[in-house]
CSV table of C-alpha atoms and ligand atoms in Angstrom, one decimal:
chain,number,residue,atom,x,y,z
M,16,MET,CA,0.0,0.0,0.0
M,17,LYS,CA,1.1,3.6,-0.7
M,18,PRO,CA,2.5,5.7,2.2
M,19,ASP,CA,-0.3,7.5,4.1
M,20,LEU,CA,-0.1,11.1,3.0
M,21,PHE,CA,-3.5,12.0,4.3
M,22,GLN,CA,-4.3,15.7,4.7
M,23,ALA,CA,-7.7,16.4,6.2
M,24,PRO,CA,-10.0,18.8,4.2
M,25,ASP,CA,-11.5,21.6,6.3
M,26,TYR,CA,-13.1,23.8,3.6
M,27,TYR,CA,-15.2,25.9,6.0
M,28,LEU,CA,-12.5,26.3,8.7
M,29,LEU,CA,-14.4,24.1,11.1
M,30,ASP,CA,-11.4,23.7,13.3
M,31,ASP,CA,-12.4,27.1,14.6
M,32,LEU,CA,-15.4,25.4,16.2
M,33,LEU,CA,-13.2,22.9,18.1
M,34,THR,CA,-11.5,23.5,21.5
M,35,GLU,CA,-7.8,23.0,21.9
M,36,GLU,CA,-8.6,19.8,23.7
M,37,HIS,CA,-10.7,18.5,20.8
M,38,LYS,CA,-7.8,19.2,18.4
M,39,LEU,CA,-5.3,17.5,20.6
M,40,ILE,CA,-7.4,14.4,20.9
M,41,ARG,CA,-8.2,14.4,17.2
M,42,ASP,CA,-4.5,14.9,16.2
M,43,ALA,CA,-3.4,12.1,18.6
M,44,ALA,CA,-5.9,9.7,17.0
M,45,ARG,CA,-4.9,10.8,13.5
M,46,ALA,CA,-1.2,10.3,14.2
M,47,TRP,CA,-1.9,6.8,15.7
M,48,VAL,CA,-3.9,5.8,12.7
M,49,LYS,CA,-1.1,6.9,10.3
M,50,ARG,CA,1.5,5.0,12.4
M,51,GLU,CA,-0.3,1.9,13.4
M,52,VAL,CA,-3.3,1.3,11.1
M,53,SER,CA,-2.4,2.5,7.6
M,54,PRO,CA,0.7,0.5,7.2
M,55,ILE,CA,-0.9,-2.9,8.0
M,56,ILE,CA,-4.6,-2.6,7.3
M,57,GLU,CA,-4.6,-3.6,3.7
M,58,GLU,CA,-2.8,-6.8,4.5
M,59,TYR,CA,-5.3,-7.7,7.3
M,60,ALA,CA,-8.3,-6.9,5.1
M,61,GLN,CA,-6.9,-9.1,2.3
M,62,LYS,CA,-6.4,-12.0,4.7
M,63,ALA,CA,-9.8,-11.3,6.4
M,64,GLU,CA,-8.3,-10.9,9.9
M,65,PHE,CA,-8.8,-8.4,12.6
M,66,PRO,CA,-5.3,-7.0,13.7
M,67,LYS,CA,-5.5,-7.8,17.4
M,68,GLN,CA,-2.1,-6.1,18.0
M,69,ILE,CA,-3.8,-2.7,17.7
M,70,ILE,CA,-6.1,-3.2,20.6
M,71,SER,CA,-4.0,-1.6,23.3
M,72,GLY,CA,-3.3,1.4,21.0
M,73,LEU,CA,-7.0,1.8,20.3
M,74,ALA,CA,-7.5,1.9,24.1
M,75,GLU,CA,-4.7,4.5,24.5
M,76,ILE,CA,-6.3,7.0,22.0
M,77,GLY,CA,-9.6,6.7,23.8
M,78,GLY,CA,-11.2,4.3,21.3
M,79,PHE,CA,-12.8,2.3,24.1
M,80,GLY,CA,-15.4,4.2,26.1
M,81,PRO,CA,-14.3,7.8,25.2
M,82,TYR,CA,-17.3,9.3,27.1
M,83,ILE,CA,-17.5,6.7,29.9
M,84,PRO,CA,-16.6,8.4,33.2
M,85,THR,CA,-12.9,8.0,34.3
M,86,GLU,CA,-14.0,6.3,37.6
M,87,TYR,CA,-14.8,3.3,35.4
M,88,GLY,CA,-11.7,3.5,33.3
M,89,GLY,CA,-13.3,5.5,30.4
M,90,ALA,CA,-11.7,8.7,29.0
M,91,GLY,CA,-14.5,11.0,30.4
M,92,LEU,CA,-14.6,13.0,27.2
M,93,ASP,CA,-17.4,15.0,25.6
M,94,GLN,CA,-19.4,13.9,22.5
M,95,ILE,CA,-17.5,15.9,20.0
M,96,SER,CA,-14.2,14.3,21.2
M,97,TYR,CA,-15.9,10.9,20.9
M,98,GLY,CA,-17.0,11.8,17.3
M,99,LEU,CA,-13.6,13.1,16.3
M,100,ILE,CA,-11.9,9.8,17.5
M,101,MET,CA,-14.4,7.8,15.5
M,102,GLN,CA,-13.8,10.0,12.4
M,103,GLU,CA,-10.0,9.4,12.6
M,104,ILE,CA,-10.3,5.6,13.3
M,105,GLU,CA,-12.7,5.1,10.3
M,106,ARG,CA,-10.4,7.3,8.1
M,107,GLY,CA,-8.1,4.3,8.6
M,108,ASP,CA,-10.7,1.5,8.3
M,109,SER,CA,-14.4,1.1,9.1
M,110,GLY,CA,-13.8,-2.4,10.5
M,111,VAL,CA,-11.4,-0.9,13.1
M,112,ARG,CA,-14.0,1.7,13.9
M,113,SER,CA,-16.6,-1.1,14.3
M,114,THR,CA,-14.5,-2.7,17.0
M,115,SER,CA,-14.3,0.6,18.8
M,116,SER,CA,-18.0,1.4,18.3
M,117,VAL,CA,-19.2,-2.0,19.5
M,118,GLN,CA,-16.9,-2.0,22.6
M,119,SER,CA,-17.8,1.6,23.5
M,120,SER,CA,-21.4,2.1,22.7
M,121,LEU,CA,-22.9,-1.4,22.5
M,122,VAL,CA,-21.0,-3.0,25.4
M,123,MET,CA,-19.6,-0.4,27.8
M,124,TYR,CA,-22.6,2.0,27.4
M,125,PRO,CA,-25.3,-0.6,28.4
M,126,ILE,CA,-23.2,-1.8,31.3
M,127,TRP,CA,-22.7,1.8,32.4
M,128,LYS,CA,-26.3,2.9,31.9
M,129,TYR,CA,-28.4,-0.2,32.6
M,130,GLY,CA,-26.0,-2.2,34.8
M,131,ASN,CA,-25.5,-2.0,38.6
M,132,GLU,CA,-22.4,-0.9,40.4
M,133,GLU,CA,-20.9,-4.4,40.7
M,134,GLN,CA,-21.3,-5.0,37.0
M,135,ARG,CA,-19.8,-1.6,36.2
M,136,ASN,CA,-16.8,-2.3,38.4
M,137,LYS,CA,-16.4,-5.8,37.2
M,138,TYR,CA,-16.4,-5.1,33.4
M,139,LEU,CA,-15.8,-1.5,32.5
M,140,PRO,CA,-12.2,-1.0,33.5
M,141,LYS,CA,-11.1,-4.1,31.6
M,142,LEU,CA,-13.2,-3.2,28.6
M,143,ALA,CA,-11.6,0.3,28.7
M,144,THR,CA,-8.1,-1.1,28.4
M,145,GLY,CA,-8.9,-3.7,25.9
M,146,GLU,CA,-8.0,-6.5,28.3
M,147,MET,CA,-11.5,-7.7,27.7
M,148,ILE,CA,-13.4,-7.4,24.4
M,149,GLY,CA,-17.2,-7.4,24.1
M,150,CYS,CA,-19.8,-7.9,21.4
M,151,PHE,CA,-23.5,-7.0,21.2
M,152,GLY,CA,-26.2,-9.5,20.2
M,153,LEU,CA,-29.4,-8.0,18.9
M,154,THR,CA,-29.9,-9.2,15.3
M,155,GLU,CA,-31.2,-12.7,14.6
M,156,PRO,CA,-31.4,-14.8,11.5
M,157,ASP,CA,-35.1,-13.9,11.0
M,158,HIS,CA,-35.1,-10.5,12.8
M,159,GLY,CA,-32.8,-7.8,11.5
M,160,SER,CA,-34.6,-4.5,10.9
M,161,ASN,CA,-37.4,-5.7,13.2
M,162,PRO,CA,-35.6,-6.7,16.4
M,163,SER,CA,-38.8,-6.6,18.5
M,164,GLY,CA,-39.8,-10.0,16.9
M,165,MET,CA,-36.7,-11.7,18.4
M,166,ILE,CA,-37.1,-15.3,19.6
M,167,THR,CA,-34.0,-15.6,21.8
M,168,ASN,CA,-35.4,-16.1,25.2
M,169,PHE,CA,-34.5,-16.9,28.8
M,170,LYS,CA,-36.4,-18.7,31.6
M,171,ASP,CA,-36.1,-18.2,35.3
M,172,MET,CA,-34.8,-21.4,36.8
M,173,GLY,CA,-34.7,-20.2,40.4
M,174,ASP,CA,-30.9,-19.8,40.9
M,175,HIS,CA,-30.0,-19.0,37.3
M,176,TYR,CA,-31.5,-18.1,33.9
M,177,LEU,CA,-31.6,-20.6,31.0
M,178,LEU,CA,-30.8,-18.9,27.7
M,179,ASN,CA,-31.7,-20.3,24.3
M,180,GLY,CA,-31.6,-18.9,20.7
M,181,ALA,CA,-29.2,-17.5,18.2
M,182,LYS,CA,-27.8,-14.1,17.0
M,183,MET,CA,-26.3,-13.4,13.6
M,184,TRP,CA,-24.0,-10.8,12.1
M,185,ILE,CA,-22.3,-10.0,15.4
M,186,SER,CA,-19.1,-7.9,15.2
M,187,ASN,CA,-16.3,-9.1,17.3
M,188,ALA,CA,-18.2,-12.3,18.2
M,189,PRO,CA,-15.4,-14.8,17.2
M,190,PHE,CA,-13.0,-13.5,19.8
M,191,ALA,CA,-15.1,-11.5,22.3
M,192,ASP,CA,-14.8,-12.4,26.0
M,193,ILE,CA,-18.3,-11.2,26.8
M,194,ALA,CA,-21.5,-10.6,24.9
M,195,VAL,CA,-24.3,-8.2,25.8
M,196,VAL,CA,-27.3,-10.3,24.6
M,197,TRP,CA,-30.9,-9.1,24.2
M,198,ALA,CA,-33.5,-11.8,24.9
M,199,LYS,CA,-37.1,-12.1,26.0
M,200,ASN,CA,-38.2,-13.3,29.4
M,201,GLU,CA,-41.2,-15.6,29.9
M,202,GLU,CA,-43.6,-12.6,29.7
M,203,GLY,CA,-42.0,-11.5,26.3
M,204,ARG,CA,-40.2,-8.5,27.8
M,205,ILE,CA,-36.7,-7.7,26.3
M,206,HIS,CA,-33.7,-7.7,28.8
M,207,GLY,CA,-30.0,-7.4,28.4
M,208,LEU,CA,-27.8,-10.3,29.8
M,209,ILE,CA,-24.0,-10.5,30.0
M,210,VAL,CA,-22.9,-13.8,28.6
M,211,GLU,CA,-19.3,-14.8,29.2
M,212,ARG,CA,-17.1,-17.0,26.9
M,213,GLY,CA,-16.7,-20.4,28.4
M,214,MET,CA,-20.3,-20.7,29.7
M,215,GLU,CA,-21.5,-24.2,28.7
M,216,GLY,CA,-23.7,-24.2,25.6
M,217,PHE,CA,-22.4,-20.8,24.3
M,218,THR,CA,-20.6,-20.9,20.9
M,219,THR,CA,-19.5,-18.1,18.5
M,220,PRO,CA,-18.9,-19.5,15.0
M,221,GLU,CA,-17.2,-17.0,12.6
M,222,THR,CA,-18.9,-15.8,9.4
M,223,HIS,CA,-16.6,-16.3,6.4
M,224,ASN,CA,-16.5,-15.0,2.8
M,225,LYS,CA,-17.4,-11.4,3.5
M,226,TRP,CA,-16.4,-8.9,0.8
M,227,SER,CA,-16.9,-6.0,3.2
M,228,LEU,CA,-15.4,-5.2,6.7
M,229,ARG,CA,-12.8,-7.9,6.1
M,230,ALA,CA,-10.6,-6.5,8.8
M,231,SER,CA,-13.4,-6.9,11.4
M,232,ALA,CA,-14.4,-10.3,12.7
M,233,THR,CA,-18.1,-11.2,12.4
M,234,GLY,CA,-19.9,-14.2,13.8
M,235,GLU,CA,-22.9,-15.8,15.3
M,236,LEU,CA,-23.8,-16.3,18.9
M,237,ILE,CA,-25.5,-19.6,19.7
M,238,PHE,CA,-27.1,-20.3,23.0
M,239,ASP,CA,-28.0,-23.9,23.7
M,240,ASN,CA,-29.4,-24.1,27.3
M,241,VAL,CA,-26.8,-21.6,28.6
M,242,LYS,CA,-27.0,-21.2,32.4
M,243,VAL,CA,-26.5,-17.5,33.0
M,244,PRO,CA,-26.0,-16.3,36.6
M,245,LYS,CA,-28.8,-14.1,37.8
M,246,GLU,CA,-26.3,-11.3,38.6
M,247,ASN,CA,-25.6,-11.0,34.9
M,248,LEU,CA,-28.9,-9.5,34.0
M,249,LEU,CA,-28.7,-5.7,33.4
M,250,PRO,CA,-31.3,-4.5,36.0
M,251,ASN,CA,-31.9,-0.8,35.2
M,252,LYS,CA,-33.7,-0.9,31.8
M,253,SER,CA,-35.8,-3.3,29.8
M,254,GLY,CA,-37.9,-3.3,26.6
M,255,LEU,CA,-36.8,-2.6,23.1
M,256,GLY,CA,-35.9,1.0,24.1
M,257,ALA,CA,-32.9,-0.4,26.0
M,258,PRO,CA,-30.9,-1.8,23.0
M,259,LEU,CA,-32.2,1.0,20.8
M,260,GLY,CA,-30.7,3.5,23.3
M,261,CYS,CA,-27.3,1.9,22.8
M,262,LEU,CA,-27.8,2.2,19.0
M,263,ASP,CA,-28.3,6.0,19.4
M,264,SER,CA,-24.8,6.3,20.8
M,265,ALA,CA,-23.3,4.0,18.2
M,266,ARG,CA,-25.1,5.5,15.2
M,267,TYR,CA,-23.9,9.0,16.3
M,268,GLY,CA,-20.3,7.7,16.3
M,269,ILE,CA,-20.9,6.2,12.8
M,270,ALA,CA,-22.1,9.5,11.5
M,271,TRP,CA,-18.7,11.0,12.4
M,272,GLY,CA,-16.8,7.8,11.3
M,273,ALA,CA,-18.3,7.9,7.8
M,274,ILE,CA,-16.8,11.4,7.3
M,275,GLY,CA,-13.4,10.0,8.0
M,276,ALA,CA,-13.8,7.4,5.3
M,277,ALA,CA,-15.1,10.1,2.9
M,278,MET,CA,-12.2,12.4,3.7
M,279,ASP,CA,-9.7,9.7,2.9
M,280,CYS,CA,-11.3,8.9,-0.4
M,281,TYR,CA,-11.5,12.6,-1.4
M,282,ASP,CA,-7.9,13.3,-0.3
M,283,THR,CA,-6.6,10.3,-2.3
M,284,ALA,CA,-8.6,11.2,-5.4
M,285,LEU,CA,-7.5,14.9,-5.2
M,286,ARG,CA,-3.9,14.0,-5.0
M,287,TYR,CA,-4.1,11.4,-7.8
M,288,SER,CA,-6.0,13.9,-10.0
M,289,LYS,CA,-3.0,16.3,-9.8
M,290,GLU,CA,-0.4,13.6,-10.6
M,291,ARG,CA,-2.1,11.5,-13.2
M,292,ILE,CA,-1.4,12.8,-16.7
M,293,GLN,CA,-3.7,11.9,-19.6
M,294,PHE,CA,-4.0,13.7,-22.9
M,295,ASP,CA,-0.9,15.7,-21.9
M,296,LYS,CA,-2.5,17.3,-18.8
M,297,PRO,CA,-3.4,16.3,-15.2
M,298,ILE,CA,-6.9,14.6,-15.1
M,299,GLY,CA,-7.6,17.2,-12.3
M,300,ALA,CA,-7.6,19.9,-15.0
M,301,THR,CA,-10.6,18.4,-16.8
M,302,GLN,CA,-14.1,19.6,-16.0
M,303,LEU,CA,-15.5,16.1,-15.4
M,304,GLN,CA,-13.0,15.2,-12.7
M,305,GLN,CA,-13.3,18.7,-11.1
M,306,LYS,CA,-17.1,18.2,-10.9
M,307,LYS,CA,-16.6,15.0,-8.9
M,308,LEU,CA,-14.1,16.7,-6.6
M,309,ALA,CA,-16.2,19.8,-6.1
M,310,GLU,CA,-19.2,17.7,-5.2
M,311,MET,CA,-17.2,15.6,-2.9
M,312,ILE,CA,-15.9,18.5,-0.9
M,313,THR,CA,-19.3,20.2,-0.8
M,314,GLU,CA,-20.9,17.0,0.6
M,315,ILE,CA,-18.1,16.5,3.1
M,316,THR,CA,-18.4,20.0,4.3
M,317,LYS,CA,-22.2,19.7,4.7
M,318,ALA,CA,-21.8,16.5,6.7
M,319,GLN,CA,-19.1,18.1,8.9
M,320,MET,CA,-21.5,20.9,9.8
M,321,LEU,CA,-24.4,18.6,10.4
M,322,THR,CA,-22.4,16.3,12.6
M,323,TRP,CA,-20.7,19.1,14.6
M,324,ARG,CA,-24.1,20.6,15.4
M,325,LEU,CA,-25.4,17.1,16.4
M,326,GLY,CA,-22.4,16.8,18.7
M,327,VAL,CA,-23.3,20.1,20.4
M,328,LEU,CA,-26.9,18.9,20.9
M,329,ARG,CA,-25.6,15.6,22.3
M,330,ASN,CA,-23.4,17.5,24.7
M,331,GLU,CA,-26.4,19.5,25.8
M,332,GLY,CA,-28.6,16.4,26.1
M,333,ARG,CA,-30.9,17.7,23.4
M,334,ALA,CA,-30.3,15.4,20.4
M,335,THR,CA,-33.2,13.2,19.4
M,336,SER,CA,-33.0,9.7,18.1
M,337,ALA,CA,-34.5,10.9,14.8
M,338,GLN,CA,-31.7,13.6,14.4
M,339,ILE,CA,-29.1,10.9,14.9
M,340,SER,CA,-30.8,8.7,12.3
M,341,MET,CA,-30.7,11.6,9.8
M,342,ALA,CA,-27.0,12.1,10.3
M,343,LYS,CA,-26.1,8.4,10.2
M,344,ARG,CA,-28.1,7.9,7.0
M,345,ASN,CA,-26.9,11.1,5.3
M,346,ASN,CA,-23.2,10.7,6.1
M,347,VAL,CA,-22.9,7.0,5.3
M,348,ASN,CA,-24.6,7.5,2.0
M,349,MET,CA,-22.5,10.5,1.3
M,350,ALA,CA,-19.3,8.5,2.0
M,351,LEU,CA,-20.4,5.6,-0.1
M,352,GLU,CA,-21.1,7.9,-3.1
M,353,ILE,CA,-17.8,9.6,-2.7
M,354,ALA,CA,-16.0,6.3,-2.5
M,355,ARG,CA,-17.6,5.1,-5.7
M,356,ASP,CA,-16.7,8.4,-7.5
M,357,ALA,CA,-13.2,8.4,-6.1
M,358,ARG,CA,-12.7,4.8,-7.2
M,359,GLN,CA,-13.6,5.8,-10.8
M,360,MET,CA,-11.2,8.7,-10.6
M,361,LEU,CA,-8.3,6.4,-10.0
M,362,GLY,CA,-9.2,4.3,-13.1
M,363,GLY,CA,-7.7,0.8,-12.9
M,364,MET,CA,-5.5,1.7,-10.0
M,365,GLY,CA,-8.7,2.4,-8.0
M,366,ILE,CA,-9.5,-1.3,-7.8
M,367,THR,CA,-6.1,-2.3,-6.3
M,368,GLY,CA,-5.0,-2.4,-2.7
M,369,GLU,CA,-2.3,0.1,-3.5
M,370,TYR,CA,-4.9,2.7,-2.5
M,371,SER,CA,-7.5,2.6,0.3
M,372,ILE,CA,-10.6,3.6,-1.7
M,373,MET,CA,-11.9,0.2,-2.8
M,374,ARG,CA,-11.5,-1.1,0.8
M,375,HIS,CA,-13.5,1.9,2.1
M,376,MET,CA,-16.1,1.4,-0.6
M,377,MET,CA,-16.7,-2.2,0.3
M,378,ASN,CA,-16.6,-1.5,4.0
M,379,LEU,CA,-19.3,1.2,3.6
M,380,GLU,CA,-21.7,-1.3,2.0
M,381,SER,CA,-21.9,-2.8,5.5
M,382,VAL,CA,-22.0,0.5,7.3
M,383,VAL,CA,-25.0,1.6,5.2
M,384,THR,CA,-26.8,-1.6,6.3
M,385,TYR,CA,-25.8,-2.1,9.9
M,386,GLU,CA,-27.1,-0.1,12.9
M,387,GLY,CA,-30.3,0.4,10.9
M,388,THR,CA,-30.4,0.3,7.1
M,389,HIS,CA,-30.5,3.3,4.8
M,390,ASP,CA,-34.2,2.6,4.3
M,391,ILE,CA,-35.0,2.2,8.0
M,392,HIS,CA,-33.4,5.5,8.8
M,393,LEU,CA,-35.5,7.2,6.1
M,394,LEU,CA,-38.6,5.7,7.6
M,395,ILE,CA,-37.5,7.0,11.1
M,396,THR,CA,-37.3,10.5,9.6
M,397,GLY,CA,-40.6,10.0,7.8
M,398,MET,CA,-42.2,8.9,11.1
M,399,ASP,CA,-40.7,11.8,13.0
M,400,VAL,CA,-42.0,14.4,10.6
M,401,THR,CA,-45.5,12.9,9.9
M,402,GLY,CA,-46.2,11.0,13.1
M,403,PHE,CA,-47.1,7.9,11.2
M,404,PRO,CA,-44.9,4.8,11.6
M,405,ALA,CA,-44.7,3.2,8.1
M,406,PHE,CA,-42.6,0.1,9.1
M,407,LYS,CA,-45.5,-2.3,9.5
B,646,TGC,P1,-41.0,1.1,18.4
B,646,TGC,O1,-42.3,0.7,18.9
B,646,TGC,O2,-40.9,2.3,17.5
B,646,TGC,O3,-40.0,1.4,19.7
B,646,TGC,C1,-40.0,0.5,20.8
B,646,TGC,C2,-39.5,1.3,22.0
B,646,TGC,O4,-38.2,1.8,21.8
B,646,TGC,C3,-38.1,3.2,21.9
B,646,TGC,N1,-37.2,3.7,20.8
B,646,TGC,C4,-36.0,4.1,21.1
B,646,TGC,N2,-35.4,4.3,22.3
B,646,TGC,C5,-34.1,4.8,22.3
B,646,TGC,N3,-33.5,5.1,21.1
B,646,TGC,C6,-34.1,4.9,19.9
B,646,TGC,N4,-33.4,5.1,18.8
B,646,TGC,C7,-35.4,4.4,19.9
B,646,TGC,N5,-36.3,4.1,18.9
B,646,TGC,C8,-37.4,3.7,19.5
B,646,TGC,C9,-39.6,3.6,21.6
B,646,TGC,O5,-39.9,4.9,22.2
B,646,TGC,C10,-40.3,2.5,22.3
B,646,TGC,O6,-40.3,2.7,23.7
B,646,TGC,P2,-41.5,2.3,24.7
B,646,TGC,O7,-41.1,2.7,26.0
B,646,TGC,O8,-42.7,3.0,24.1
B,646,TGC,O9,-41.6,0.8,24.5
B,646,TGC,O10,-40.2,-0.1,17.8
B,646,TGC,P3,-40.5,-0.9,16.5
B,646,TGC,O11,-40.4,-2.3,16.8
B,646,TGC,O12,-41.6,-0.3,15.7
B,646,TGC,O13,-39.1,-0.6,15.7
B,646,TGC,C11,-38.7,0.7,15.3
B,646,TGC,C12,-37.4,0.6,14.4
B,646,TGC,C13,-37.7,-0.1,13.1
B,646,TGC,C14,-37.0,2.0,14.2
B,646,TGC,C15,-36.3,-0.2,15.2
B,646,TGC,O14,-36.7,-1.5,15.4
B,646,TGC,C16,-35.0,-0.1,14.5
B,646,TGC,O15,-34.2,0.9,14.7
B,646,TGC,N6,-34.6,-1.1,13.7
B,646,TGC,C17,-33.3,-1.2,13.1
B,646,TGC,C18,-32.5,-2.3,13.9
B,646,TGC,C19,-31.1,-2.0,14.0
B,646,TGC,O16,-30.6,-0.9,13.9
B,646,TGC,N7,-30.3,-3.0,14.4
B,646,TGC,C20,-28.9,-2.8,14.7
B,646,TGC,C21,-28.3,-4.0,15.3
B,646,TGC,S1,-26.7,-3.7,16.1
B,646,TGC,C22,-25.7,-3.4,14.8
B,646,TGC,O17,-26.0,-3.3,13.7
B,646,TGC,C23,-24.3,-3.2,15.2
B,646,TGC,S2,-23.2,-3.0,13.9
B,646,TGC,C24,-21.8,-2.9,14.8
B,646,TGC,C25,-20.7,-2.1,14.3
B,646,TGC,O18,-20.8,-0.8,14.5
B,646,TGC,O19,-19.8,-2.7,13.9
B,647,FAD,P1,-33.4,-7.0,6.7
B,647,FAD,O1,-34.0,-6.4,7.9
B,647,FAD,O2,-33.9,-8.4,6.2
B,647,FAD,O3,-33.6,-6.0,5.5
B,647,FAD,C1,-33.5,-6.3,4.1
B,647,FAD,C2,-33.9,-5.1,3.2
B,647,FAD,O4,-35.3,-4.8,3.5
B,647,FAD,C3,-33.1,-3.9,3.6
B,647,FAD,O5,-32.9,-3.1,2.4
B,647,FAD,C4,-34.1,-3.1,4.5
B,647,FAD,O6,-33.9,-1.7,4.4
B,647,FAD,C5,-35.4,-3.5,3.9
B,647,FAD,N1,-36.6,-3.3,4.8
B,647,FAD,C6,-36.7,-4.0,6.0
B,647,FAD,N2,-37.9,-3.6,6.6
B,647,FAD,C7,-38.4,-2.7,5.8
B,647,FAD,C8,-39.6,-1.9,5.8
B,647,FAD,N3,-40.5,-1.9,6.9
B,647,FAD,N4,-39.9,-1.1,4.8
B,647,FAD,C9,-39.1,-1.0,3.7
B,647,FAD,N5,-37.9,-1.7,3.6
B,647,FAD,C10,-37.6,-2.5,4.6
B,647,FAD,N6,-26.2,-6.8,14.5
B,647,FAD,C11,-26.0,-6.9,15.8
B,647,FAD,O7,-26.9,-7.1,16.6
B,647,FAD,N7,-24.7,-6.8,16.4
B,647,FAD,C12,-23.6,-6.5,15.6
B,647,FAD,O8,-22.5,-6.4,16.1
B,647,FAD,C13,-23.8,-6.4,14.2
B,647,FAD,N8,-22.7,-6.3,13.4
B,647,FAD,C14,-22.9,-6.4,12.0
B,647,FAD,C15,-21.8,-6.4,11.2
B,647,FAD,C16,-22.0,-6.5,9.8
B,647,FAD,C17,-20.8,-6.6,8.9
B,647,FAD,C18,-23.3,-6.6,9.2
B,647,FAD,C19,-23.5,-6.7,7.7
B,647,FAD,C20,-24.4,-6.5,10.0
B,647,FAD,C21,-24.2,-6.4,11.4
B,647,FAD,N9,-25.3,-6.5,12.3
B,647,FAD,C22,-25.1,-6.6,13.7
B,647,FAD,C23,-26.6,-6.7,11.8
B,647,FAD,C24,-27.3,-5.5,11.1
B,647,FAD,O9,-27.7,-4.6,12.1
B,647,FAD,C25,-28.4,-5.9,10.2
B,647,FAD,O10,-27.8,-6.5,9.1
B,647,FAD,C26,-29.4,-4.8,9.9
B,647,FAD,O11,-30.1,-4.3,11.0
B,647,FAD,C27,-30.4,-5.2,8.8
B,647,FAD,O12,-31.0,-6.5,9.1
B,647,FAD,P2,-31.0,-7.6,8.0
B,647,FAD,O13,-29.6,-7.8,7.5
B,647,FAD,O14,-31.7,-8.8,8.6
B,647,FAD,O15,-31.8,-7.0,6.8
């Protein structure tokens, strides 16, 4: 792969909206990605393997629980810092950002928000350092966009719960130490349970042959009469709103992350357009390629503004789930379209692993589907503005 020459576009001088602390955090994450992710990520994506050696570095830049209070090992940062870290990590690779998102927003967040003090103290510090890796089991083979129909269930056996069912498409599942699993009790109410690797009847087969997110491990969670200790139930919230509340936090991070992938594609295409000579002039001097670049930087700038504002609203506790949906949907689609155009701008070179674009493009095909598909987020916006849910 070519050396990482990334220069972040900031067309509207949005750095002026960041504090010195934001910039320090962002720049540290950016430098780490250049040093530790860019040189190795293509090789790991090609061999479809998550680079486990970067886990401790991810923890050091605040990639695990950036906004979780420091008393539990988190970095205690605000929502803009969290977003900037996600942006920089996904600039390197969406699969690495996935690992960070799942650990932070889908494992640490529910334990922090819905768990008790013993659960927080037992799991959060180890998750923050990466000593322990977690995954989040909501999706099932027959229930993706409609998780309320889930059939994974648990029964109260007196001194423990008995868990049965299966989850599919679970990031980090093949090597996770714990899984936050969403399952129905005998009354059909959804609860979160912490399932630990090694519990009898719990297996995590890996999903192979993905063309997307190849540097992130995906798998199933199978529960065959798993005895889960009663103290592993998250006591402080139940119902579908509990897992969906975690998704709000993860989707917000993805909205920032997608900007990172888009910036990397734009920056690569811009540089290439100045160097690649055809018909005796740089391709960047042609109107057609300038149109692509001009539209890319316009869309990146709009997404940066939208997402910064969303971060301010999150910091003030005023962001709605529907606002988060809009940003996730807009930014991921924006990044995917930029990746496709950037790929074309590099001609044949665009399909090779010499450049990051094709990897970003394929990764974004998952990002546009997971954490709520492009269509589901549109329906969430539609419901928000009309008051009519059109899902069913
Ligand atoms: P609905 O009746 O609308 O809502 C049920 C309850 O949930 C509440 N709620 C939310 N709470 C917090 N945050 C949100 N975003 C919420 N959205 C809804 C709602 O108020 C209600 O509460 P209550 O107290 O009244 O019961 O539920 P529905 O069944 O009609 O579904 C609505 C729909 C379609 C929007 C929802 O099911 C949905 O978002 N579906 C998409 C599923 C999804 O996003 N799955 C993601 C799985 S995890 C993943 O992909 C990780 S990728 C990992 C990585 O980053 O690598
Ligand atoms: P479906 O729900 O079957 O949707 C198929 C198509 O139908 C989509 O285009 C959808 O938009 C459309 N559709 C569905 N309902 C409607 C409707 N009412 N109106 C109009 N169109 C509709 N899940 C987890 O729980 N944990 C994870 O860690 C996780 N990681 C993932 C990693 C990867 C790489 C991938 C690909 C997925 C991951 N997921 C995870 C699952 C992900 O959240 C689901 O794939 C996603 O929610 C969509 O579900 P589905 O694939 O079953 O598609």
